[in-house]
PDB file of C-alpha atoms in Angstrom:
ATOM      1  CA  LYS A   1     -15.336  -8.976   2.285  1.00 87.00           C
ATOM      2  CA  GLN A   2     -14.009  -5.539   3.128  1.00 91.00           C
ATOM      3  CA  GLU A   3     -14.518  -2.881   0.484  1.00 94.00           C
ATOM      4  CA  VAL A   4     -12.886   0.532   0.597  1.00 96.00           C
ATOM      5  CA  THR A   5     -14.116   3.483  -1.431  1.00 96.00           C
ATOM      6  CA  GLN A   6     -12.507   6.859  -1.898  1.00 96.00           C
ATOM      7  CA  ILE A   7     -14.404   9.909  -3.054  1.00 92.00           C
ATOM      8  CA  PRO A   8     -13.723  11.926  -5.093  1.00 92.00           C
ATOM      9  CA  ALA A   9     -11.589   9.998  -7.550  1.00 94.00           C
ATOM     10  CA  ALA A  10      -9.970  13.230  -8.683  1.00 96.00           C
ATOM     11  CA  LEU A  11      -9.818  16.742  -7.288  1.00 95.00           C
ATOM     12  CA  SER A  12      -8.344  19.975  -8.587  1.00 97.00           C
ATOM     13  CA  VAL A  13      -8.035  22.976  -6.284  1.00 96.00           C
ATOM     14  CA  PRO A  14      -6.200  26.319  -6.281  1.00 97.00           C
ATOM     15  CA  GLU A  15      -3.217  26.706  -4.027  1.00 97.00           C
ATOM     16  CA  GLY A  16      -4.037  27.698  -0.463  1.00 97.00           C
ATOM     17  CA  GLU A  17      -7.361  25.912  -0.184  1.00 97.00           C
ATOM     18  CA  ASN A  18      -8.177  23.613   2.692  1.00 97.00           C
ATOM     19  CA  LEU A  19      -9.493  20.297   1.426  1.00 95.00           C
ATOM     20  CA  VAL A  20     -10.967  17.032   2.604  1.00 96.00           C
ATOM     21  CA  LEU A  21     -10.477  13.597   1.101  1.00 97.00           C
ATOM     22  CA  ASN A  22     -12.945  10.881   2.010  1.00 97.00           C
ATOM     23  CA  CYS A  23     -12.540   7.175   2.627  1.00 98.00           C
ATOM     24  CA  SER A  24     -15.343   4.757   3.487  1.00 98.00           C
ATOM     25  CA  PHE A  25     -15.220   1.077   4.359  1.00 97.00           C
ATOM     26  CA  THR A  26     -17.908  -1.573   4.654  1.00 96.00           C
ATOM     27  CA  ASP A  27     -16.661  -3.653   7.609  1.00 92.00           C
ATOM     28  CA  SER A  28     -16.212  -1.568  10.739  1.00 90.00           C
ATOM     29  CA  ALA A  29     -14.236  -4.289  12.540  1.00 89.00           C
ATOM     30  CA  ILE A  30     -10.889  -2.761  11.612  1.00 89.00           C
ATOM     31  CA  TYR A  31      -7.661  -2.621  13.596  1.00 88.00           C
ATOM     32  CA  ASN A  32      -6.287   0.526  12.034  1.00 91.00           C
ATOM     33  CA  LEU A  33      -6.403   2.718   8.954  1.00 94.00           C
ATOM     34  CA  GLN A  34      -3.422   4.151   7.123  1.00 95.00           C
ATOM     35  CA  TRP A  35      -3.243   7.047   4.671  1.00 97.00           C
ATOM     36  CA  PHE A  36      -0.574   6.983   1.966  1.00 97.00           C
ATOM     37  CA  ARG A  37       0.673   9.339  -0.679  1.00 97.00           C
ATOM     38  CA  GLN A  38       1.798   8.077  -4.095  1.00 96.00           C
ATOM     39  CA  ASP A  39       3.595  10.248  -6.614  1.00 95.00           C
ATOM     40  CA  PRO A  40       3.460   9.226 -10.303  1.00 91.00           C
ATOM     41  CA  GLY A  41       5.673   6.229 -10.971  1.00 88.00           C
ATOM     42  CA  LYS A  42       6.746   6.025  -7.323  1.00 90.00           C
ATOM     43  CA  GLY A  43       6.078   3.927  -4.267  1.00 92.00           C
ATOM     44  CA  LEU A  44       3.735   4.598  -1.368  1.00 95.00           C
ATOM     45  CA  THR A  45       4.719   6.987   1.390  1.00 95.00           C
ATOM     46  CA  SER A  46       2.965   6.555   4.719  1.00 95.00           C
ATOM     47  CA  LEU A  47       1.330   9.765   5.932  1.00 97.00           C
ATOM     48  CA  LEU A  48      -0.738   8.854   8.969  1.00 96.00           C
ATOM     49  CA  LEU A  49      -1.749   5.733  10.857  1.00 94.00           C
ATOM     50  CA  ILE A  50      -4.891   5.777  13.023  1.00 93.00           C
ATOM     51  CA  GLN A  51      -5.480   2.936  15.436  1.00 90.00           C
ATOM     52  CA  SER A  52      -9.036   1.675  15.886  1.00 89.00           C
ATOM     53  CA  SER A  53      -9.172   3.188  19.363  1.00 90.00           C
ATOM     54  CA  GLN A  54      -8.199   6.653  18.121  1.00 92.00           C
ATOM     55  CA  ARG A  55     -10.377   9.343  16.617  1.00 94.00           C
ATOM     56  CA  GLU A  56      -7.709  11.378  14.830  1.00 95.00           C
ATOM     57  CA  GLN A  57      -4.042  11.825  14.077  1.00 95.00           C
ATOM     58  CA  THR A  58      -2.157  14.943  13.009  1.00 96.00           C
ATOM     59  CA  SER A  59       1.094  15.511  11.185  1.00 95.00           C
ATOM     60  CA  GLY A  60       1.943  19.035  10.129  1.00 96.00           C
ATOM     61  CA  ARG A  61      -0.769  20.284   7.769  1.00 97.00           C
ATOM     62  CA  LEU A  62      -2.416  16.868   7.657  1.00 97.00           C
ATOM     63  CA  ASN A  63      -5.178  15.659   9.948  1.00 97.00           C
ATOM     64  CA  ALA A  64      -6.870  12.294   9.627  1.00 97.00           C
ATOM     65  CA  SER A  65     -10.021  11.326  11.464  1.00 97.00           C
ATOM     66  CA  LEU A  66     -11.644   7.960  11.966  1.00 96.00           C
ATOM     67  CA  ASP A  67     -15.270   7.082  12.724  1.00 96.00           C
ATOM     68  CA  LYS A  68     -15.357   3.318  12.929  1.00 92.00           C
ATOM     69  CA  SER A  69     -19.059   3.032  13.619  1.00 91.00           C
ATOM     70  CA  SER A  70     -19.986   4.832  10.421  1.00 95.00           C
ATOM     71  CA  GLY A  71     -17.144   3.296   8.410  1.00 96.00           C
ATOM     72  CA  ARG A  72     -15.524   6.590   7.482  1.00 97.00           C
ATOM     73  CA  SER A  73     -12.201   8.361   7.554  1.00 97.00           C
ATOM     74  CA  THR A  74     -11.262  11.777   6.273  1.00 97.00           C
ATOM     75  CA  LEU A  75      -7.897  13.296   5.438  1.00 97.00           C
ATOM     76  CA  TYR A  76      -7.841  17.055   5.902  1.00 97.00           C
ATOM     77  CA  ILE A  77      -5.089  19.015   4.162  1.00 97.00           C
ATOM     78  CA  ALA A  78      -4.678  22.595   5.317  1.00 97.00           C
ATOM     79  CA  ALA A  79      -3.373  25.394   3.120  1.00 97.00           C
ATOM     80  CA  SER A  80      -2.719  23.149   0.129  1.00 97.00           C
ATOM     81  CA  GLN A  81       0.442  23.611  -1.932  1.00 97.00           C
ATOM     82  CA  PRO A  82       1.415  22.492  -5.455  1.00 97.00           C
ATOM     83  CA  GLY A  83       3.799  20.018  -3.836  1.00 97.00           C
ATOM     84  CA  ASP A  84       0.772  18.249  -2.343  1.00 97.00           C
ATOM     85  CA  SER A  85      -0.236  17.108  -5.835  1.00 98.00           C
ATOM     86  CA  ALA A  86      -0.269  13.312  -5.781  1.00 97.00           C
ATOM     87  CA  THR A  87      -2.598  10.360  -5.395  1.00 97.00           C
ATOM     88  CA  TYR A  88      -3.792   9.731  -1.853  1.00 98.00           C
ATOM     89  CA  LEU A  89      -4.673   6.194  -0.827  1.00 97.00           C
ATOM     90  CA  CYS A  90      -6.385   4.940   2.276  1.00 97.00           C
ATOM     91  CA  ALA A  91      -5.976   1.374   3.452  1.00 96.00           C
ATOM     92  CA  VAL A  92      -7.743  -0.493   6.227  1.00 94.00           C
ATOM     93  CA  ASN A  93      -6.293  -3.291   8.276  1.00 91.00           C
ATOM     94  CA  ASN A  94      -8.917  -5.727   9.463  1.00 79.00           C
ATOM     95  CA  ALA A  95      -6.921  -8.953   9.538  1.00 75.00           C
ATOM     96  CA  GLY A  96      -3.444  -8.829  11.004  1.00 70.00           C
ATOM     97  CA  ASN A  97      -1.354  -6.675   8.686  1.00 76.00           C
ATOM     98  CA  MET A  98      -3.297  -7.382   5.499  1.00 84.00           C
ATOM     99  CA  LEU A  99      -4.382  -4.101   3.990  1.00 91.00           C
ATOM    100  CA  THR A 100      -7.413  -3.439   1.818  1.00 93.00           C
ATOM    101  CA  PHE A 101      -6.891  -0.343  -0.304  1.00 95.00           C
ATOM    102  CA  GLY A 102      -9.245   2.196  -1.750  1.00 96.00           C
ATOM    103  CA  GLY A 103      -8.942   3.284  -5.351  1.00 94.00           C
ATOM    104  CA  GLY A 104      -7.312   6.591  -4.409  1.00 96.00           C
ATOM    105  CA  THR A 105      -7.982  10.274  -4.898  1.00 97.00           C
ATOM    106  CA  ARG A 106      -5.831  12.034  -7.476  1.00 96.00           C
ATOM    107  CA  LEU A 107      -5.169  15.568  -6.217  1.00 97.00           C
ATOM    108  CA  MET A 108      -3.948  18.469  -8.311  1.00 97.00           C
ATOM    109  CA  VAL A 109      -3.111  21.735  -6.556  1.00 97.00           C
ATOM    110  CA  LYS A 110      -2.758  24.586  -9.041  1.00 97.00           C
ATOM    111  CA  PRO A 111      -0.389  27.488  -8.359  1.00 95.00           C
TER     112      PRO A 111
ATOM    113  CA  ASN B   1      18.467   2.927   6.909  1.00 78.00           C
ATOM    114  CA  ALA B   2      17.656   2.234   3.276  1.00 82.00           C
ATOM    115  CA  GLY B   3      14.152   1.078   4.277  1.00 93.00           C
ATOM    116  CA  VAL B   4      12.468  -1.270   1.801  1.00 96.00           C
ATOM    117  CA  THR B   5      14.370  -1.761  -1.435  1.00 96.00           C
ATOM    118  CA  GLN B   6      13.238  -3.528  -4.598  1.00 97.00           C
ATOM    119  CA  THR B   7      15.061  -4.650  -7.715  1.00 97.00           C
ATOM    120  CA  PRO B   8      14.771  -4.339 -10.620  1.00 97.00           C
ATOM    121  CA  LYS B   9      12.838  -1.099 -11.164  1.00 96.00           C
ATOM    122  CA  PHE B  10      11.678  -2.164 -14.612  1.00 96.00           C
ATOM    123  CA  GLN B  11      11.495  -5.550 -16.346  1.00 97.00           C
ATOM    124  CA  VAL B  12      10.144  -6.816 -19.649  1.00 97.00           C
ATOM    125  CA  LEU B  13       9.496 -10.534 -20.023  1.00 97.00           C
ATOM    126  CA  LYS B  14       8.150 -12.776 -22.723  1.00 97.00           C
ATOM    127  CA  THR B  15       5.263 -15.116 -21.981  1.00 97.00           C
ATOM    128  CA  GLY B  16       6.537 -18.264 -20.306  1.00 97.00           C
ATOM    129  CA  GLN B  17       9.756 -16.784 -18.970  1.00 97.00           C
ATOM    130  CA  SER B  18      10.557 -16.916 -15.299  1.00 96.00           C
ATOM    131  CA  MET B  19      12.041 -14.297 -13.041  1.00 96.00           C
ATOM    132  CA  THR B  20      12.442 -13.257  -9.424  1.00 97.00           C
ATOM    133  CA  LEU B  21      11.552  -9.858  -8.039  1.00 98.00           C
ATOM    134  CA  GLN B  22      13.807  -8.985  -5.147  1.00 98.00           C
ATOM    135  CA  CYS B  23      12.752  -7.255  -1.938  1.00 98.00           C
ATOM    136  CA  ALA B  24      14.896  -6.448   1.058  1.00 98.00           C
ATOM    137  CA  GLN B  25      14.485  -4.409   4.223  1.00 97.00           C
ATOM    138  CA  ASP B  26      17.048  -3.320   6.791  1.00 95.00           C
ATOM    139  CA  MET B  27      14.667  -2.414   9.612  1.00 93.00           C
ATOM    140  CA  ASN B  28      14.580  -5.877  11.221  1.00 93.00           C
ATOM    141  CA  HIS B  29      10.894  -6.171  10.374  1.00 93.00           C
ATOM    142  CA  GLU B  30       9.257  -9.539  10.879  1.00 93.00           C
ATOM    143  CA  TYR B  31       6.300  -8.999   8.560  1.00 93.00           C
ATOM    144  CA  MET B  32       6.754  -8.637   4.797  1.00 95.00           C
ATOM    145  CA  SER B  33       4.296  -8.751   1.944  1.00 96.00           C
ATOM    146  CA  TRP B  34       3.840  -8.347  -1.791  1.00 97.00           C
ATOM    147  CA  TYR B  35       1.108  -6.327  -3.526  1.00 97.00           C
ATOM    148  CA  ARG B  36       0.319  -5.709  -7.146  1.00 97.00           C
ATOM    149  CA  GLN B  37      -1.203  -2.477  -8.407  1.00 96.00           C
ATOM    150  CA  ASP B  38      -3.392  -2.431 -11.487  1.00 94.00           C
ATOM    151  CA  PRO B  39      -5.481   0.387 -12.976  1.00 87.00           C
ATOM    152  CA  GLY B  40      -9.047   0.162 -11.745  1.00 83.00           C
ATOM    153  CA  MET B  41      -8.199  -2.674  -9.312  1.00 84.00           C
ATOM    154  CA  GLY B  42      -6.125  -0.830  -6.747  1.00 87.00           C
ATOM    155  CA  LEU B  43      -3.494  -2.656  -4.708  1.00 94.00           C
ATOM    156  CA  ARG B  44      -4.094  -6.324  -3.962  1.00 95.00           C
ATOM    157  CA  LEU B  45      -2.191  -8.620  -1.635  1.00 94.00           C
ATOM    158  CA  ILE B  46      -0.325 -11.497  -3.316  1.00 97.00           C
ATOM    159  CA  HIS B  47       1.621 -13.248  -0.536  1.00 96.00           C
ATOM    160  CA  TYR B  48       2.837 -12.392   2.912  1.00 95.00           C
ATOM    161  CA  SER B  49       5.252 -13.646   5.547  1.00 95.00           C
ATOM    162  CA  VAL B  50       5.059 -13.235   9.316  1.00 92.00           C
ATOM    163  CA  GLY B  51       8.672 -14.254   9.822  1.00 92.00           C
ATOM    164  CA  ALA B  52      11.552 -16.263   8.417  1.00 93.00           C
ATOM    165  CA  GLY B  53      10.347 -19.650   7.204  1.00 94.00           C
ATOM    166  CA  ILE B  54       6.653 -18.720   7.269  1.00 94.00           C
ATOM    167  CA  THR B  55       4.636 -17.612   4.257  1.00 95.00           C
ATOM    168  CA  ASP B  56       0.965 -17.527   3.335  1.00 94.00           C
ATOM    169  CA  GLN B  57      -1.299 -16.580   0.473  1.00 95.00           C
ATOM    170  CA  GLY B  58      -3.078 -13.310   0.026  1.00 93.00           C
ATOM    171  CA  GLU B  59      -5.937 -12.348  -2.249  1.00 91.00           C
ATOM    172  CA  VAL B  60      -4.293 -13.065  -5.643  1.00 95.00           C
ATOM    173  CA  PRO B  61      -1.569 -15.727  -5.162  1.00 96.00           C
ATOM    174  CA  ASN B  62      -1.958 -17.742  -8.381  1.00 96.00           C
ATOM    175  CA  GLY B  63       1.127 -17.700 -10.591  1.00 96.00           C
ATOM    176  CA  TYR B  64       3.464 -16.523  -7.853  1.00 97.00           C
ATOM    177  CA  ASN B  65       5.747 -18.264  -5.383  1.00 97.00           C
ATOM    178  CA  VAL B  66       7.514 -16.882  -2.337  1.00 97.00           C
ATOM    179  CA  SER B  67       9.946 -18.045   0.288  1.00 96.00           C
ATOM    180  CA  ARG B  68      11.477 -16.373   3.327  1.00 97.00           C
ATOM    181  CA  SER B  69      14.850 -17.784   4.309  1.00 96.00           C
ATOM    182  CA  THR B  70      16.056 -14.650   6.132  1.00 96.00           C
ATOM    183  CA  THR B  71      14.386 -11.811   8.003  1.00 95.00           C
ATOM    184  CA  GLU B  72      15.738  -9.285   5.505  1.00 97.00           C
ATOM    185  CA  ASP B  73      14.696 -10.780   2.153  1.00 97.00           C
ATOM    186  CA  PHE B  74      11.368 -11.766   0.633  1.00 98.00           C
ATOM    187  CA  PRO B  75      11.678 -12.588  -3.099  1.00 98.00           C
ATOM    188  CA  LEU B  76       8.664 -13.060  -5.367  1.00 98.00           C
ATOM    189  CA  ARG B  77       8.993 -15.629  -8.155  1.00 98.00           C
ATOM    190  CA  LEU B  78       7.078 -15.825 -11.388  1.00 96.00           C
ATOM    191  CA  LEU B  79       7.600 -19.358 -12.710  1.00 91.00           C
ATOM    192  CA  SER B  80       5.937 -18.897 -16.097  1.00 96.00           C
ATOM    193  CA  ALA B  81       5.028 -15.301 -16.786  1.00 96.00           C
ATOM    194  CA  ALA B  82       1.679 -14.432 -18.383  1.00 97.00           C
ATOM    195  CA  PRO B  83       0.440 -11.133 -19.854  1.00 97.00           C
ATOM    196  CA  SER B  84      -2.069 -10.933 -16.990  1.00 96.00           C
ATOM    197  CA  GLN B  85       0.901 -10.478 -14.649  1.00 97.00           C
ATOM    198  CA  THR B  86       1.776  -7.167 -16.248  1.00 97.00           C
ATOM    199  CA  SER B  87       1.565  -4.844 -13.277  1.00 97.00           C
ATOM    200  CA  VAL B  88       3.466  -2.755 -10.768  1.00 97.00           C
ATOM    201  CA  TYR B  89       4.648  -4.814  -7.818  1.00 98.00           C
ATOM    202  CA  PHE B  90       5.215  -3.391  -4.359  1.00 98.00           C
ATOM    203  CA  CYS B  91       6.896  -4.983  -1.396  1.00 97.00           C
ATOM    204  CA  ALA B  92       5.972  -3.836   2.109  1.00 96.00           C
ATOM    205  CA  SER B  93       7.172  -4.514   5.625  1.00 94.00           C
ATOM    206  CA  SER B  94       6.182  -3.796   9.194  1.00 92.00           C
ATOM    207  CA  LEU B  95       7.657  -4.477  12.588  1.00 89.00           C
ATOM    208  CA  ALA B  96       5.570  -7.547  13.367  1.00 79.00           C
ATOM    209  CA  PHE B  97       2.375  -9.293  12.457  1.00 72.00           C
ATOM    210  CA  GLY B  98      -0.137  -7.404  14.507  1.00 70.00           C
ATOM    211  CA  ASP B  99      -2.925  -4.925  14.321  1.00 61.00           C
ATOM    212  CA  TRP B 100      -1.081  -1.833  15.341  1.00 72.00           C
ATOM    213  CA  ASN B 101       1.857  -1.634  12.989  1.00 82.00           C
ATOM    214  CA  GLU B 102       2.571   0.969  10.350  1.00 88.00           C
ATOM    215  CA  GLN B 103       3.534  -0.492   7.016  1.00 91.00           C
ATOM    216  CA  PHE B 104       6.348   0.745   4.801  1.00 93.00           C
ATOM    217  CA  PHE B 105       6.456   0.252   1.061  1.00 95.00           C
ATOM    218  CA  GLY B 106       9.276  -0.091  -1.430  1.00 96.00           C
ATOM    219  CA  PRO B 107       9.568   1.933  -4.668  1.00 95.00           C
ATOM    220  CA  GLY B 108       8.027  -0.788  -6.824  1.00 96.00           C
ATOM    221  CA  THR B 109       8.943  -2.920  -9.840  1.00 97.00           C
ATOM    222  CA  ARG B 110       7.153  -2.224 -13.104  1.00 97.00           C
ATOM    223  CA  LEU B 111       6.765  -5.517 -14.975  1.00 97.00           C
ATOM    224  CA  THR B 112       5.583  -5.950 -18.545  1.00 97.00           C
ATOM    225  CA  VAL B 113       4.887  -9.415 -19.948  1.00 97.00           C
ATOM    226  CA  LEU B 114       4.633  -9.579 -23.723  1.00 96.00           C
TER     227      LEU B 114
END
């Protein structure tokens, strides 16, 4: 059974720092991996989708990488801002569209 | 496009009551699914549908029923609510059942069962 782990569970950084969020998964036979953002009491907003054949995807200040063989993905956030404060979730797709989620990283960016 | 919409946003039920959580999408997506989110357990798949008339069970289907009569709607029914069903429920959709599709989530329904 696929297991997804996100480290750290919580992170607090000063504004302007570059930071890395980690996601690891136990079964490398995945189709794709998706990073989401969740604000308190809100739904999930898709940030980046990386297909299994890709090594990275970029959107603005966000860059996600994927290393299938080692079962790892990282989300890099450049020049963090207070508005980036949220919980970040990674989810792997290894059976059709059925996602297995990590527990999330709760990020606080202090002004 | 409104994307994925869910109603109600909040609901309180008593044990044994029934209710239907509504989910709709206006993106002509074939694939729809329901997840529940619980502290310490993350998001878990309840049921999914690959198209109108086709549904299947996910990881935690017990206590829930679904049907898919149209492409747009995918309601989730609780026939006899239990306190263990207290959770936040999210509906999601994607273009088709396949490995390459991005999934889009609704705003969620927060359900409390007393």
